[in-house]
């Protein structure tokens, strides 16, 4: 297994769920633009990031649901990562 | 040490073929620790991390402003206590009335009113505003990247400068407002008396000529905010030396700022470590041909990457 195979593997995975990943990435960039537009407004920035986190959790659940790979452990994983980051941002911003 | 790092980052038999840092028990541990810190921040009288910005002092702003002028072949500005007093009063007024603009939308009070009120009679004056920047360097850089603000800093005909750095609650948010005021005294000197009527006719309105159009969008919040948001230091309006005026010079603020900076940098590091763990886990899972039911690495990677970038954006404030 060389590096080329590894990158082929990533490409294959990304292509398999191209729409899903593009949606997540596009929305992510959109939220970054919104964040940049509201510079200096801490509460607005927190709300924007909170919306992105909620979107990410729903994205994860929907994605695995459509992929027929949804398990409680997976839902918990998305929740734990999302809520941890949300709390972290809450400490930083408000 | 090597074994520990291997156990934490690299999937192997010891960690059930998944980076220990990405196990559900570890993810729960992160949440518990962050919840604890969050509660501590709520219970202890600590300011929010980005609210009271680090490295914000009049001295630093004065030094950076003159540095930029020297770099551009201009004479340095003289620190003026009256202009600094005007700047502090302007910042206090913004907190009290809850507006983010050059003119107070409630009474149309202009920067020039503050300058004259502090006893500085000018032939030329200008104002730069900034809020919620993490440090003085970032603020001055943002001003230098904006044409109108840069013009103020690099205007050859200015002779004096003053600064007001005030921390307080702005519409409910912990905020640092920086006001930079420039001036050229009338007939070559600052007159600490009532402004001469003729002076108003010769004033060059630099930025504020375009500002009033923005006022409706910055209309302040209800009057209740005025009293709630008045937790402002310093409250003194008397002209003082540049060291007296600095709002962030309270000794307790220094510890809070260091703690805040530490928490912010640790947050950055924490997200970076998770990203590294994800990459290594993904790579070794592929290498070892591990099949498992977990969340998507690429999705977590995109998500954490965006949060990581957003932390850089959060450090940047707004200028006006």
CSV table of C-alpha atoms in Angstrom, one decimal:
chain,number,residue,atom,x,y,z
A,1,UNK,CA,0.0,0.0,0.0
A,2,UNK,CA,1.6,3.2,-1.0
A,3,UNK,CA,0.7,6.9,-0.6
A,4,UNK,CA,-1.0,6.9,-4.1
A,5,UNK,CA,-3.3,4.1,-3.0
A,6,UNK,CA,-4.2,6.0,0.2
A,7,UNK,CA,-5.2,9.1,-1.8
A,8,UNK,CA,-7.1,7.0,-4.2
A,9,UNK,CA,-9.0,5.6,-1.2
A,10,UNK,CA,-9.8,9.1,0.1
A,11,UNK,CA,-11.0,10.1,-3.4
A,12,UNK,CA,-13.1,7.0,-3.6
A,13,UNK,CA,-14.8,7.7,-0.3
A,14,UNK,CA,-15.4,11.4,-1.1
A,15,UNK,CA,-16.9,10.5,-4.5
A,16,UNK,CA,-19.2,7.9,-2.9
A,17,UNK,CA,-20.8,10.7,-0.9
A,18,UNK,CA,-19.9,13.6,-3.1
A,19,UNK,CA,-23.1,15.6,-2.6
A,20,UNK,CA,-23.1,15.1,1.2
A,21,UNK,CA,-19.5,16.3,1.6
A,22,UNK,CA,-19.9,19.2,-0.8
A,23,UNK,CA,-23.0,20.3,1.2
A,24,UNK,CA,-21.1,20.2,4.5
A,25,UNK,CA,-18.1,22.0,3.0
A,26,UNK,CA,-20.2,24.7,1.2
A,27,UNK,CA,-22.3,25.4,4.3
A,28,UNK,CA,-19.1,25.5,6.3
A,29,UNK,CA,-17.6,28.1,4.1
A,30,UNK,CA,-20.9,30.0,4.0
A,31,UNK,CA,-20.8,30.1,7.9
A,32,UNK,CA,-17.2,31.3,7.8
A,33,UNK,CA,-18.2,34.2,5.5
A,34,UNK,CA,-21.1,35.1,7.9
A,35,UNK,CA,-18.7,34.9,10.8
A,36,UNK,CA,-16.3,37.3,9.1
A,37,UNK,CA,-19.1,39.7,8.2
A,38,UNK,CA,-20.1,39.9,11.9
A,39,UNK,CA,-16.6,40.6,13.2
A,40,UNK,CA,-16.7,42.3,16.6
A,41,UNK,CA,-20.2,41.0,17.4
A,42,UNK,CA,-19.6,38.2,19.8
A,43,UNK,CA,-23.2,37.1,20.4
A,44,UNK,CA,-24.0,37.1,16.6
A,45,UNK,CA,-20.8,35.1,16.0
A,46,UNK,CA,-21.8,32.6,18.7
A,47,UNK,CA,-25.2,32.2,17.1
A,48,UNK,CA,-23.7,31.6,13.7
A,49,UNK,CA,-21.4,28.9,15.0
A,50,UNK,CA,-24.2,27.3,17.1
A,51,UNK,CA,-26.3,27.0,13.9
A,52,UNK,CA,-23.3,25.4,12.1
A,53,UNK,CA,-22.9,22.9,14.9
A,54,UNK,CA,-26.6,22.0,14.9
A,55,UNK,CA,-26.4,21.6,11.1
A,56,UNK,CA,-23.3,19.4,11.5
A,57,UNK,CA,-25.1,17.0,13.9
A,58,UNK,CA,-28.2,16.8,11.7
A,59,UNK,CA,-26.0,16.3,8.7
A,60,UNK,CA,-24.2,13.4,10.4
A,61,UNK,CA,-27.5,11.7,11.4
A,62,UNK,CA,-29.1,12.2,8.0
A,63,UNK,CA,-26.0,11.1,6.2
A,64,UNK,CA,-25.7,7.8,8.1
A,65,UNK,CA,-29.5,7.3,7.9
A,66,UNK,CA,-29.4,7.5,4.1
A,67,UNK,CA,-26.3,5.3,4.1
A,68,UNK,CA,-28.1,2.8,6.3
A,69,UNK,CA,-25.2,2.8,8.8
A,70,UNK,CA,-26.9,4.8,11.6
A,71,UNK,CA,-26.2,3.4,15.0
A,72,UNK,CA,-26.7,4.9,18.5
A,73,UNK,CA,-22.9,5.1,19.0
A,74,UNK,CA,-22.6,7.1,15.8
A,75,UNK,CA,-25.3,9.5,16.9
A,76,UNK,CA,-23.6,9.9,20.3
A,77,UNK,CA,-20.2,10.5,18.6
A,78,UNK,CA,-21.7,13.4,16.5
A,79,UNK,CA,-23.4,14.8,19.6
A,80,UNK,CA,-20.4,14.6,21.8
A,81,UNK,CA,-18.1,16.4,19.3
A,82,UNK,CA,-20.8,19.0,18.5
A,83,UNK,CA,-21.7,19.8,22.0
A,84,UNK,CA,-18.1,19.9,23.2
A,85,UNK,CA,-17.2,22.4,20.5
A,86,UNK,CA,-20.4,24.4,21.3
A,87,UNK,CA,-19.5,24.7,25.0
A,88,UNK,CA,-15.9,25.6,24.0
A,89,UNK,CA,-17.1,28.4,21.9
A,90,UNK,CA,-19.5,29.5,24.6
A,91,UNK,CA,-16.6,29.8,27.0
A,92,UNK,CA,-14.7,31.8,24.5
A,93,UNK,CA,-17.4,34.1,23.2
A,94,UNK,CA,-20.0,34.8,25.9
B,1,UNK,CA,6.1,8.4,26.4
B,2,UNK,CA,6.3,6.9,22.9
B,3,UNK,CA,4.0,4.1,23.9
B,4,UNK,CA,1.5,6.6,25.4
B,5,UNK,CA,1.5,8.7,22.2
B,6,UNK,CA,1.1,5.6,20.1
B,7,UNK,CA,-1.8,4.5,22.3
B,8,UNK,CA,-3.5,7.9,22.0
B,9,UNK,CA,-3.0,8.5,18.3
B,10,UNK,CA,-2.3,5.3,16.4
B,11,UNK,CA,-5.0,2.5,16.0
B,12,UNK,CA,-3.6,-0.8,17.3
B,13,UNK,CA,-4.7,-3.9,19.2
B,14,UNK,CA,-4.3,-2.0,22.5
B,15,UNK,CA,-6.9,0.6,21.7
B,16,UNK,CA,-9.3,-1.6,19.8
B,17,UNK,CA,-7.9,-0.3,16.5
B,18,UNK,CA,-9.0,3.3,17.0
B,19,UNK,CA,-7.1,6.3,18.3
B,20,UNK,CA,-7.8,6.4,22.0
B,21,UNK,CA,-8.4,10.2,21.7
B,22,UNK,CA,-11.4,9.4,19.5
B,23,UNK,CA,-13.0,6.8,21.7
B,24,UNK,CA,-16.4,7.7,23.0
B,25,UNK,CA,-15.1,7.6,26.6
B,26,UNK,CA,-12.5,10.2,25.7
B,27,UNK,CA,-15.0,12.3,23.8
B,28,UNK,CA,-17.2,12.2,27.0
B,29,UNK,CA,-14.2,13.2,29.1
B,30,UNK,CA,-13.6,16.3,26.9
B,31,UNK,CA,-17.2,17.3,27.3
B,32,UNK,CA,-17.1,16.8,31.1
B,33,UNK,CA,-13.9,18.9,31.4
B,34,UNK,CA,-15.2,21.7,29.2
B,35,UNK,CA,-18.5,21.7,31.1
B,36,UNK,CA,-16.5,22.1,34.3
B,37,UNK,CA,-14.5,25.0,32.8
B,38,UNK,CA,-17.7,26.6,31.5
B,39,UNK,CA,-19.3,26.4,35.0
B,40,UNK,CA,-16.1,27.8,36.6
B,41,UNK,CA,-16.2,30.7,34.2
B,42,UNK,CA,-19.8,31.4,35.1
B,43,UNK,CA,-19.3,31.1,38.9
B,44,UNK,CA,-16.0,33.0,39.2
B,45,UNK,CA,-16.0,36.7,38.4
B,46,UNK,CA,-14.0,36.3,35.2
B,47,UNK,CA,-14.5,38.3,32.1
B,48,UNK,CA,-15.2,36.3,28.9
B,49,UNK,CA,-12.1,35.3,27.1
B,50,UNK,CA,-12.2,37.6,24.0
B,51,UNK,CA,-14.0,40.3,25.9
B,52,UNK,CA,-11.1,41.9,27.7
B,53,UNK,CA,-8.5,41.9,25.1
B,54,UNK,CA,-4.8,41.3,25.7
B,55,UNK,CA,-2.0,43.7,25.0
B,56,UNK,CA,-4.1,46.8,24.7
B,57,UNK,CA,-2.5,49.8,26.2
B,58,UNK,CA,-2.3,53.4,25.2
B,59,UNK,CA,1.5,53.1,25.2
B,60,UNK,CA,1.4,50.3,22.7
B,61,UNK,CA,-1.1,52.1,20.4
B,62,UNK,CA,1.0,55.3,20.6
B,63,UNK,CA,4.2,53.3,19.8
B,64,UNK,CA,2.6,51.4,16.9
B,65,UNK,CA,1.0,54.5,15.4
B,66,UNK,CA,4.3,56.4,15.3
B,67,UNK,CA,6.1,53.4,14.1
B,68,UNK,CA,3.8,53.2,11.0
B,69,UNK,CA,4.3,57.0,10.4
B,70,UNK,CA,8.1,56.6,10.6
B,71,UNK,CA,8.0,53.7,8.2
B,72,UNK,CA,6.2,56.0,5.8
B,73,UNK,CA,8.7,58.8,6.2
B,74,UNK,CA,6.4,61.0,8.3
B,75,UNK,CA,7.0,62.9,11.5
B,76,UNK,CA,5.9,61.3,14.8
B,77,UNK,CA,2.7,62.5,16.5
B,78,UNK,CA,2.8,64.0,20.0
B,79,UNK,CA,0.8,62.4,22.7
B,80,UNK,CA,-2.0,64.7,23.7
B,81,UNK,CA,-3.8,64.3,27.1
B,82,UNK,CA,-6.8,66.4,26.0
B,83,UNK,CA,-7.3,64.3,22.9
B,84,UNK,CA,-7.0,61.1,25.0
B,85,UNK,CA,-9.6,62.5,27.4
B,86,UNK,CA,-11.9,63.2,24.4
B,87,UNK,CA,-11.3,59.6,23.2
B,88,UNK,CA,-12.1,58.1,26.6
B,89,UNK,CA,-15.3,60.3,26.8
B,90,UNK,CA,-16.3,59.2,23.3
B,91,UNK,CA,-15.8,55.5,24.2
B,92,UNK,CA,-17.8,56.0,27.4
B,93,UNK,CA,-20.6,57.7,25.4
B,94,UNK,CA,-20.7,54.7,23.0
B,95,UNK,CA,-21.1,52.3,25.9
B,96,UNK,CA,-23.6,54.5,27.6
B,97,UNK,CA,-25.8,55.0,24.5
B,98,UNK,CA,-25.0,51.6,22.9
B,99,UNK,CA,-24.0,52.9,19.5
B,100,UNK,CA,-21.2,51.8,17.2
B,101,UNK,CA,-20.7,54.9,15.0
B,102,UNK,CA,-18.8,58.1,14.7
B,103,UNK,CA,-21.9,60.1,15.6
B,104,UNK,CA,-24.2,59.5,18.5
B,105,UNK,CA,-27.5,58.7,16.7
B,106,UNK,CA,-29.5,59.9,19.8
B,107,UNK,CA,-28.2,63.4,19.9
B,108,UNK,CA,-26.0,63.6,16.8
B,109,UNK,CA,-23.0,64.4,19.1
B,110,UNK,CA,-19.9,64.3,16.9
B,111,UNK,CA,-16.3,63.4,17.6
B,112,UNK,CA,-15.5,67.1,17.2
B,113,UNK,CA,-17.8,67.8,20.2
B,114,UNK,CA,-15.8,65.5,22.3
B,115,UNK,CA,-12.5,67.0,21.2
B,116,UNK,CA,-13.7,70.6,21.8
B,117,UNK,CA,-15.3,69.5,25.1
B,118,UNK,CA,-11.9,68.3,26.3
B,119,UNK,CA,-10.5,71.7,25.6
B,120,UNK,CA,-8.6,71.0,22.4
B,121,UNK,CA,-9.1,73.6,19.7
B,122,UNK,CA,-8.2,72.3,16.3
B,123,UNK,CA,-7.8,73.3,12.7
B,124,UNK,CA,-7.9,69.6,11.7
B,125,UNK,CA,-9.1,66.5,13.4
B,126,UNK,CA,-9.9,62.9,12.7
B,127,UNK,CA,-11.1,59.7,14.5
B,128,UNK,CA,-10.5,56.0,14.1
B,129,UNK,CA,-12.6,53.4,16.0
B,130,UNK,CA,-12.1,49.7,16.7
B,131,UNK,CA,-13.8,47.1,18.9
B,132,UNK,CA,-13.0,43.6,20.1
B,133,UNK,CA,-9.6,43.1,18.6
B,134,UNK,CA,-7.3,40.7,20.5
B,135,UNK,CA,-4.3,43.0,20.6
B,136,UNK,CA,-3.1,46.5,19.6
B,137,UNK,CA,-1.0,45.2,16.7
B,138,UNK,CA,-4.0,43.5,15.1
B,139,UNK,CA,-6.1,46.7,15.5
B,140,UNK,CA,-3.4,49.0,14.0
B,141,UNK,CA,-2.9,46.5,11.1
B,142,UNK,CA,-6.7,46.5,10.4
B,143,UNK,CA,-6.7,50.3,10.4
B,144,UNK,CA,-3.7,50.3,8.0
B,145,UNK,CA,-5.5,47.9,5.7
B,146,UNK,CA,-8.4,50.3,5.4
B,147,UNK,CA,-7.9,53.3,3.1
B,148,UNK,CA,-9.7,55.9,5.2
B,149,UNK,CA,-8.2,54.8,8.5
B,150,UNK,CA,-4.8,54.6,7.0
B,151,UNK,CA,-5.2,58.1,5.7
B,152,UNK,CA,-5.8,59.3,9.2
B,153,UNK,CA,-2.8,57.5,10.6
B,154,UNK,CA,-0.6,58.7,7.8
B,155,UNK,CA,-1.9,62.3,7.5
B,156,UNK,CA,1.2,64.5,7.4
B,157,UNK,CA,-0.6,67.6,8.8
B,158,UNK,CA,-1.7,65.9,12.1
B,159,UNK,CA,0.5,66.9,15.0
B,160,UNK,CA,-1.2,65.3,18.0
B,161,UNK,CA,-2.8,62.0,18.9
B,162,UNK,CA,-4.8,60.6,21.8
B,163,UNK,CA,-6.3,57.2,22.7
B,164,UNK,CA,-9.2,55.9,24.7
B,165,UNK,CA,-9.3,52.2,25.5
B,166,UNK,CA,-12.4,51.3,27.4
B,167,UNK,CA,-13.7,47.9,28.5
B,168,UNK,CA,-17.3,47.4,29.4
B,169,UNK,CA,-20.6,45.8,28.5
B,170,UNK,CA,-21.8,46.8,25.1
B,171,UNK,CA,-25.3,45.7,24.4
B,172,UNK,CA,-24.8,42.8,26.8
B,173,UNK,CA,-21.4,41.7,25.4
B,174,UNK,CA,-18.1,42.2,27.1
B,175,UNK,CA,-16.4,44.6,24.7
B,176,UNK,CA,-13.2,46.6,24.3
B,177,UNK,CA,-13.6,49.8,22.4
B,178,UNK,CA,-10.6,51.7,21.1
B,179,UNK,CA,-10.9,55.3,20.1
B,180,UNK,CA,-8.0,57.0,18.4
B,181,UNK,CA,-8.3,60.8,17.9
B,182,UNK,CA,-6.0,62.9,15.8
B,183,UNK,CA,-5.6,66.7,15.8
B,184,UNK,CA,-3.7,69.7,14.6
B,185,UNK,CA,-4.0,72.5,17.1
B,186,UNK,CA,-5.4,75.8,16.0
B,187,UNK,CA,-2.7,78.3,15.2
B,188,UNK,CA,-0.1,75.8,16.2
B,189,UNK,CA,-1.1,75.1,19.7
B,190,UNK,CA,-3.9,73.4,21.6
B,191,UNK,CA,-5.9,75.9,23.5
B,192,UNK,CA,-7.5,74.7,26.7
B,193,UNK,CA,-10.4,77.1,26.5
B,194,UNK,CA,-13.7,77.5,24.9
B,195,UNK,CA,-13.5,76.7,21.2
B,196,UNK,CA,-13.1,79.7,18.9
B,197,UNK,CA,-16.1,80.0,16.6
B,198,UNK,CA,-13.8,80.6,13.6
B,199,UNK,CA,-12.1,77.3,14.2
B,200,UNK,CA,-15.2,75.4,13.1
B,201,UNK,CA,-15.2,77.0,9.7
B,202,UNK,CA,-11.7,75.7,9.0
B,203,UNK,CA,-12.2,72.2,10.3
B,204,UNK,CA,-11.5,69.4,7.8
B,205,UNK,CA,-14.0,66.6,8.3
B,206,UNK,CA,-12.1,63.6,7.3
B,207,UNK,CA,-14.0,60.4,7.9
B,208,UNK,CA,-17.3,61.5,9.4
B,209,UNK,CA,-18.4,63.2,6.2
B,210,UNK,CA,-19.5,59.8,5.0
B,211,UNK,CA,-20.6,58.4,8.3
B,212,UNK,CA,-24.1,59.8,8.9
B,213,UNK,CA,-25.5,57.5,6.2
B,214,UNK,CA,-24.6,54.5,8.4
B,215,UNK,CA,-26.4,55.8,11.5
B,216,UNK,CA,-29.8,54.3,11.0
B,217,UNK,CA,-28.3,50.8,11.0
B,218,UNK,CA,-26.5,51.4,14.2
B,219,UNK,CA,-29.4,52.8,16.1
B,220,UNK,CA,-28.8,51.9,19.7
B,221,UNK,CA,-30.9,49.4,21.7
B,222,UNK,CA,-33.5,50.5,24.2
B,223,UNK,CA,-32.7,52.9,27.0
B,224,UNK,CA,-32.4,50.0,29.5
B,225,UNK,CA,-29.1,49.1,27.9
B,226,UNK,CA,-27.8,52.5,28.8
B,227,UNK,CA,-27.8,51.7,32.5
B,228,UNK,CA,-27.0,48.0,32.2
B,229,UNK,CA,-24.2,48.7,29.8
B,230,UNK,CA,-22.6,51.3,32.0
B,231,UNK,CA,-20.1,49.0,33.6
B,232,UNK,CA,-17.2,51.0,32.1
B,233,UNK,CA,-13.8,51.7,33.4
B,234,UNK,CA,-12.4,54.3,33.8
B,235,UNK,CA,-15.2,56.6,34.6
B,236,UNK,CA,-12.9,59.6,35.0
B,237,UNK,CA,-13.3,62.2,32.3
B,238,UNK,CA,-10.6,64.5,33.5
B,239,UNK,CA,-7.6,64.9,31.2
B,240,UNK,CA,-4.8,62.7,32.4
B,241,UNK,CA,-1.5,61.3,31.3
B,242,UNK,CA,-1.5,58.4,28.8
B,243,UNK,CA,-1.0,55.9,31.6
B,244,UNK,CA,-4.0,57.0,33.6
B,245,UNK,CA,-6.4,56.7,30.8
B,246,UNK,CA,-5.8,53.1,29.9
B,247,UNK,CA,-8.9,51.2,30.9
B,248,UNK,CA,-7.3,47.8,31.0
B,249,UNK,CA,-4.8,48.7,33.6
B,250,UNK,CA,-6.6,47.3,36.6
B,251,UNK,CA,-4.4,44.7,38.2
B,252,UNK,CA,-7.0,42.1,38.3
B,253,UNK,CA,-7.6,42.4,34.6
B,254,UNK,CA,-4.0,41.2,33.9
B,255,UNK,CA,-4.5,37.8,35.4
B,256,UNK,CA,-7.9,37.5,33.8
B,257,UNK,CA,-6.4,38.3,30.4
B,258,UNK,CA,-3.5,35.8,30.8
B,259,UNK,CA,-6.1,33.2,31.8
B,260,UNK,CA,-8.3,34.1,28.8
B,261,UNK,CA,-5.3,34.0,26.4
B,262,UNK,CA,-4.3,30.6,27.8
B,263,UNK,CA,-7.9,29.2,27.5
B,264,UNK,CA,-8.1,30.5,23.9
B,265,UNK,CA,-4.8,29.0,22.9
B,266,UNK,CA,-5.6,25.7,24.6
B,267,UNK,CA,-8.9,25.6,22.6
B,268,UNK,CA,-7.0,26.0,19.4
B,269,UNK,CA,-4.5,23.3,20.5
B,270,UNK,CA,-7.3,20.9,21.5
B,271,UNK,CA,-9.0,21.2,18.1
B,272,UNK,CA,-5.7,20.7,16.4
B,273,UNK,CA,-4.9,17.6,18.4
B,274,UNK,CA,-8.3,16.1,17.5
B,275,UNK,CA,-7.7,16.9,13.8
B,276,UNK,CA,-4.3,15.2,14.0
B,277,UNK,CA,-5.8,12.2,15.8
B,278,UNK,CA,-8.5,11.9,13.0
B,279,UNK,CA,-5.9,12.0,10.2
B,280,UNK,CA,-3.7,9.4,11.9
B,281,UNK,CA,-6.6,7.2,12.8
B,282,UNK,CA,-8.0,7.4,9.2
B,283,UNK,CA,-4.6,6.6,7.7
B,284,UNK,CA,-3.7,3.7,10.0
B,285,UNK,CA,-7.3,2.2,9.7
B,286,UNK,CA,-6.8,2.2,6.0
B,287,UNK,CA,-3.3,0.7,6.3
B,288,UNK,CA,-4.4,-2.0,8.7
B,289,UNK,CA,-7.6,-2.6,6.7
B,290,UNK,CA,-9.8,-2.0,9.8
B,291,UNK,CA,-13.5,-2.1,9.2
B,292,UNK,CA,-15.7,-0.4,11.9
B,293,UNK,CA,-18.9,1.5,12.4
B,294,UNK,CA,-18.0,5.0,13.4
B,295,UNK,CA,-18.8,8.6,12.3
B,296,UNK,CA,-17.2,9.7,9.0
B,297,UNK,CA,-13.6,10.9,9.4
B,298,UNK,CA,-13.9,13.3,6.5
B,299,UNK,CA,-17.0,14.9,8.0
B,300,UNK,CA,-15.4,15.4,11.4
B,301,UNK,CA,-12.3,16.7,9.6
B,302,UNK,CA,-14.3,19.3,7.6
B,303,UNK,CA,-16.2,20.3,10.7
B,304,UNK,CA,-13.2,20.7,13.0
B,305,UNK,CA,-11.2,22.4,10.2
B,306,UNK,CA,-13.9,25.0,9.9
B,307,UNK,CA,-14.1,25.5,13.6
B,308,UNK,CA,-10.3,25.8,13.7
B,309,UNK,CA,-10.4,28.5,11.0
B,310,UNK,CA,-13.3,30.3,12.7
B,311,UNK,CA,-11.1,30.7,15.9
B,312,UNK,CA,-8.8,32.9,13.8
B,313,UNK,CA,-11.7,35.0,12.6
B,314,UNK,CA,-13.1,35.4,16.2
B,315,UNK,CA,-9.8,37.1,17.2
B,316,UNK,CA,-10.5,39.9,14.7
B,317,UNK,CA,-12.6,42.8,15.7
B,318,UNK,CA,-14.4,45.5,13.8
B,319,UNK,CA,-13.2,49.0,12.7
B,320,UNK,CA,-15.1,52.1,11.8
